[in-house]
Amino acid sequence: MVLTFYVAAVIAVICTALMITRLKAVHALLYLVVSFLALATVFYTLGAPYVAVLEVIVYAGAIMVLFVFVMMMLNIGDRAIQIERAWLDPKAWIGPGILAAILLAELAYILVAPAGSPGIVPEVGPKEVGIALFGPYLLGVELVSMLLLAGIVGAYHLGWNAPGEVESLYAMESSRQRAVVSGDFVRAGVDRPTDTP
Amino acid sequence: MFSILQTMWNVFLHMFHRRVTVQYPEEKPYLAPRYRGRIILSRDPDGGERCVACYLCAAVCPVDCIALQATEDSSGRRYPEFFRINFSRCIFCGFCEDACPTYAIQLTPDFEMGEYHRPNLVYEKEDLLINGPGKYPGYNFWRVCGVQIGGKDKGESEREAAPADVHTLLP
Amino acid sequence: MMISPYPVATIFGVLIVALTIAAGLIWLERRLLALWQDRYGPNRVGPFGLFQVMADMIKIFFKEDWIPPFADKTIFVIAPAIIMVTVLMSFAVLPIAPGIVVSDLNVGVLFILAMSSLGVYSVALAGWSSDNKYSLLGALRAAAQMLSYEVFMGLSIMGVVLLAGSFNLVQIIDAQRGLWFVIPQFLGFVLFLIAGVAETRRLPFDLPEAESELVAGFHSEYSGMKFGMFFVGEYLGITLISSLIAILFLGGWLGPILPPIVWFLLKTFLLICFFILLRASLPRPRFDQLMTWGWKVMLPLAVANLLVTGAIVVATAQGRSF
């Protein structure tokens, strides 16, 4: 179990590093997904199967799919890769890099220090998680649910357009312009004064 | 919602319907006697070739798949020297059968002509000729036509009057 | 945890049986569709055309395994493997008969949900990496469809989980000794069935590969064995969803007289036949209809089902302490 933990952890770290350095967005996302999967394995070895599976369902399975979805819509070509390359100069990453290195060092220190080793924690199943959530942390759950509700309402408001009004207006406008530009007088006739031949 | 379930039930009931597939190689489909399939050349009831090499079939053929060469035997009877149908071009329209004045060329209810090599679809006269009169058993062109050939003089055909004597004034 | 005495044998057994069933399904589906359309279907190769699958397999092995020059090669190759891996992984937690289960996982239901949510990547990445308009449209549709139907696929099972009081599939089956969950959870059953069809991208919800508008959708560019993997993956998905329905709602291996494994296989088989009947009889909806149906009908129904079930469970278990 301990070996599994370390292997998964190393994979997660490597994948995250690769994710940052990839130029193609989809490749980066794939590495991030693998990193999440490795993280789920880490959770499982630490005795939290419920959290592990939720990690896969929610992060790897739902949120990352949405990311991929957006990537597919954006049609990122070679130009984007060049932009990425331009952005990835030392000036940009040196600051966060140093901070992350400090964190890594801390992490290494904690791991080396004989505080406790993974694998001996009692298993936390779904029932324990549920009892904890709806017992001592009930207020937190309610707050989160309210936040999510606000998010849903906000998304609905952003996505709402009065059906028939905006679109038909736009369609009329654009077709009229096109008609005038193209010299299509049959369709542009609306704009012409009635007394011209 | 109900209609969806009904559709599914109706489709399910098709399980007990008769299948419409004809298991072809084992179970031959019925072909009408006048089905337009493989072309043959028929013979007289006497056994002679009916074809008189008039080229009408070759002329009417919309895809030009019929080729023949007329010739004449010693008795004056016309016949094709060669008769060639390219079945890779033939569309089985049956115009040749309609055009034929002697019922020689006929279409038969046979369509199993698959070949692996295209040249094999070019049928020569020996491939086309059959040993029978086909759809018109009693018909013999040379007996009813007014043409003089060896062994049959003018006026000797069936239902043919003797030739008029142009040198006499009598009726 | 109940683990079979021969884990390796069980793993290979499940693997081989699942793959064989998936291959056999190709034949079964063609025969059944033919039966419902008053035809015969493949009946030439071997007895009843059974070896048609072998012939198809030999054909597909020898086909050119073409990778389009404009495709993203790595992802193009990985994508079909993902679907096989995720579906086969899900088979690991399915209890087939008492003692025959590869891994009696505590969160089995969630594990299957997780795997099926990872399966989306296969389709989405396949469509994206093909760099083809039709593939991309198919992938977009697949991602949107599977993502939204996954939501209430999970929610519709939660009623069963509430009644059984466990995410463990073996315990869920044990909880159905008195009464199969299809009766108290009929709504959940129907919802899960519809979600299952959408999740496996089967007709009538096969919009990601709707051939009338998208050529072949996300696998337009695939050929040879990679296409074969999508093909087998789809049938594996049907098998998985069918056996999952059998386990969650129809009591898994429970049943009188016959041995448990026969009951399980019988239920799964009948459900597979039902899936094929769906394909034979129903037309494909429009994509916006599909999404509207999912979010505006199925999701509220699933949530209502969960709430009512939860209320009943709490009301009947007043005195019980956790």
XYZ file of C-alpha atoms in Angstrom, chain C residues 64-205:
142
model
C -5.405 -0.811 -42.979
C -5.007 0.870 -39.630
C -4.952 4.359 -40.982
C -4.033 7.446 -38.993
C -4.919 10.611 -40.834
C -1.898 12.854 -41.400
C -3.764 15.840 -39.963
C -4.724 14.041 -36.761
C -3.153 14.466 -33.342
C -1.463 11.071 -33.422
C -0.937 10.352 -29.729
C -4.450 11.194 -28.677
C -5.870 9.555 -31.774
C -4.264 6.284 -30.712
C -5.062 6.613 -27.011
C -8.756 7.448 -27.427
C -10.092 4.005 -28.413
C -8.035 2.393 -25.666
C -9.651 4.605 -23.023
C -13.145 3.325 -23.713
C -12.031 -0.300 -23.500
C -10.089 0.275 -20.291
C -12.822 2.197 -18.506
C -15.584 -0.238 -19.392
C -13.509 -3.293 -18.551
C -12.480 -1.685 -15.253
C -16.146 -1.310 -14.387
C -16.647 -5.031 -14.873
C -14.211 -5.576 -12.004
C -16.728 -4.549 -9.358
C -19.743 -6.362 -10.812
C -20.829 -9.271 -8.628
C -21.830 -12.036 -11.009
C -22.695 -14.728 -8.504
C -21.981 -15.251 -4.809
C -18.205 -15.281 -4.530
C -17.588 -14.440 -8.178
C -16.466 -10.858 -8.125
C -13.054 -9.486 -8.957
C -13.074 -6.708 -6.393
C -15.799 -6.340 -3.800
C -15.285 -2.613 -3.570
C -16.968 -0.682 -0.790
C -17.975 2.130 -3.150
C -18.778 -0.073 -6.121
C -21.644 2.002 -7.468
C -19.590 5.153 -7.365
C -16.668 3.378 -8.974
C -18.803 2.440 -11.949
C -20.082 5.997 -12.204
C -16.511 7.262 -12.101
C -15.426 4.896 -14.833
C -18.345 5.809 -17.047
C -17.591 9.485 -16.548
C -14.014 8.818 -17.646
C -15.384 7.070 -20.705
C -16.483 10.448 -22.013
C -12.846 11.256 -22.697
C -12.576 8.467 -25.183
C -15.318 9.886 -27.365
C -14.461 13.529 -26.874
C -10.765 13.050 -27.555
C -11.382 10.746 -30.492
C -13.520 13.400 -32.119
C -11.149 16.209 -31.287
C -7.970 14.456 -32.397
C -9.484 13.416 -35.721
C -9.428 17.082 -36.727
C -12.532 16.644 -38.796
C -15.664 18.732 -38.652
C -18.042 15.838 -38.342
C -15.909 14.121 -35.749
C -15.663 17.296 -33.750
C -19.401 17.846 -33.848
C -19.932 14.256 -32.784
C -17.480 14.666 -29.944
C -19.139 17.881 -28.783
C -22.497 16.181 -28.794
C -21.113 13.143 -27.003
C -19.450 15.218 -24.309
C -22.554 17.306 -23.676
C -24.899 14.347 -23.771
C -22.896 12.018 -21.575
C -22.070 14.747 -19.095
C -25.687 15.737 -18.603
C -27.113 12.236 -18.537
C -24.442 11.158 -16.086
C -25.835 13.616 -13.564
C -29.185 12.000 -13.199
C -27.818 8.557 -13.902
C -26.057 8.976 -10.575
C -29.077 10.566 -8.943
C -31.431 7.824 -10.097
C -29.310 5.154 -8.430
C -29.231 7.025 -5.164
C -32.751 5.824 -4.332
C -31.476 2.261 -4.498
C -28.462 3.200 -2.429
C -30.744 4.771 0.178
C -32.889 1.673 0.402
C -29.936 -0.666 0.592
C -27.941 1.628 2.841
C -24.719 0.891 1.000
C -22.685 1.661 -2.107
C -21.517 -1.934 -2.177
C -23.076 -3.897 -5.027
C -23.082 -7.197 -3.133
C -24.906 -5.605 -0.207
C -27.350 -3.981 -2.620
C -28.178 -7.407 -4.002
C -28.507 -8.826 -0.501
C -30.912 -6.033 0.368
C -33.223 -7.200 -2.412
C -33.891 -10.626 -0.932
C -37.430 -9.712 0.002
C -38.401 -7.468 -2.864
C -36.561 -6.433 -5.989
C -35.862 -2.720 -6.083
C -37.623 -2.386 -9.410
C -40.936 -2.205 -7.545
C -40.258 0.404 -4.865
C -37.891 2.265 -7.184
C -39.782 1.991 -10.457
C -39.182 5.630 -11.371
C -35.516 5.246 -10.596
C -35.450 2.125 -12.764
C -36.956 3.941 -15.745
C -34.661 6.927 -15.295
C -31.612 4.743 -15.002
C -32.621 2.791 -18.082
C -32.937 5.958 -20.166
C -29.720 7.365 -18.756
C -28.002 4.069 -19.462
C -29.043 4.178 -23.089
C -27.794 7.742 -23.387
C -24.591 6.896 -21.578
C -23.716 4.059 -23.934
C -24.656 6.285 -26.902
C -27.043 3.669 -28.195
C -29.981 4.329 -30.434
C -32.315 6.206 -29.909
C -29.687 8.434 -28.264
